[in-house]
Amino acid sequence: MSLTKEFEYDCEVRGEHKNVQVRKATIVKDGGEEISRTYHRHDLHCHTKTGGTWGDTDISGEHATVQAVCNAVWTSTVKSAYETFMVAQETL
């Protein structure tokens, strides 16, 4: 029997600013039978501030399914609203 590792991705869009919650499952199989499954979760936001400048979040390292969801929901309106919200939080 041989061990193999597979990955499954799913994501959920949450909130007004369309944050994308990603869940990656790592599945280990022995001879085609699942023997282990672990999960890793992370959140993605449409805009990132670097050095005082706002820009699109780099999603190039994400799975194609996750990229497709982000590209579909992160419109210019959503990005602008998120940036405005975050700037307002800085002044509190």
Coordinates of C-alpha atoms in Angstrom, one line a residue:
M1 CA 0.0 0.0 0.0
S2 CA 1.1 3.5 -0.6
L3 CA 0.4 6.7 1.2
T4 CA -1.0 9.6 -0.7
K5 CA -1.9 13.2 0.3
E6 CA -4.8 15.1 -1.2
F7 CA -6.2 18.6 -0.5
E8 CA -9.7 19.9 -0.6
Y9 CA -10.7 23.6 -0.4
D10 CA -13.9 25.3 0.5
C11 CA -14.7 28.8 1.3
E12 CA -17.4 31.0 2.7
V13 CA -18.0 34.7 2.1
R14 CA -18.9 36.6 5.2
G15 CA -20.0 40.1 6.1
E16 CA -20.5 43.4 4.5
H17 CA -16.9 43.6 3.2
K18 CA -17.0 40.1 1.7
N19 CA -14.2 38.5 3.8
V20 CA -13.5 35.1 2.4
Q21 CA -12.9 32.4 5.0
V22 CA -10.9 29.5 3.5
R23 CA -10.8 25.9 4.8
K24 CA -8.1 23.6 3.5
A25 CA -8.5 19.9 4.3
T26 CA -5.4 17.7 4.1
I27 CA -6.4 14.1 3.5
V28 CA -3.9 11.3 3.9
K29 CA -4.9 8.0 2.3
D30 CA -3.3 4.5 2.5
G31 CA -4.2 2.4 -0.5
G32 CA -7.1 4.7 -1.4
E33 CA -8.6 4.6 2.1
E34 CA -8.7 7.8 4.2
I35 CA -6.6 7.4 7.4
S36 CA -6.3 11.1 8.4
R37 CA -7.9 14.4 7.8
T38 CA -6.8 17.7 9.2
Y39 CA -8.0 21.3 8.6
H40 CA -6.3 24.7 8.3
R41 CA -8.4 27.9 8.2
H42 CA -7.5 31.4 7.2
D43 CA -9.3 34.6 6.3
L44 CA -8.8 36.9 3.2
H45 CA -9.7 40.5 3.0
C46 CA -10.1 42.4 -0.3
H47 CA -7.6 45.1 0.4
T48 CA -4.3 45.2 2.2
K49 CA -2.5 48.3 3.5
T50 CA 1.3 48.3 3.0
G51 CA 3.4 51.3 3.8
G52 CA 0.4 53.6 4.1
T53 CA -0.9 52.6 0.6
W54 CA -3.9 50.4 0.0
G55 CA -3.8 47.7 -2.7
D56 CA -5.5 44.5 -3.8
T57 CA -4.7 41.5 -1.6
D58 CA -2.4 39.1 -3.4
I59 CA -4.3 35.9 -3.9
S60 CA -2.0 34.3 -6.4
G61 CA -0.9 31.6 -4.0
E62 CA -4.5 30.6 -3.3
H63 CA -6.2 27.6 -4.9
A64 CA -8.0 28.4 -8.2
T65 CA -11.4 27.8 -6.5
V66 CA -10.6 30.4 -3.8
Q67 CA -9.3 32.9 -6.4
A68 CA -12.5 32.5 -8.4
V69 CA -14.6 33.3 -5.3
C70 CA -12.5 36.3 -4.4
N71 CA -12.5 37.7 -7.9
A72 CA -16.3 37.3 -8.1
V73 CA -17.2 39.1 -4.8
W74 CA -14.4 41.7 -4.5
T75 CA -15.9 44.4 -6.7
S76 CA -14.5 47.9 -6.7
T77 CA -17.5 49.0 -4.6
V78 CA -16.6 46.4 -1.9
K79 CA -12.9 47.3 -2.0
S80 CA -13.8 51.0 -1.6
A81 CA -16.2 50.4 1.3
Y82 CA -13.7 48.2 3.1
E83 CA -10.9 50.8 2.7
T84 CA -13.3 53.5 4.0
F85 CA -14.3 51.3 7.0
M86 CA -10.7 50.5 7.9
V87 CA -9.5 54.1 7.7
A88 CA -12.4 55.1 10.0
Q89 CA -11.2 52.4 12.5
E90 CA -7.7 53.9 12.6
T91 CA -9.1 57.3 13.7
L92 CA -11.0 55.8 16.7

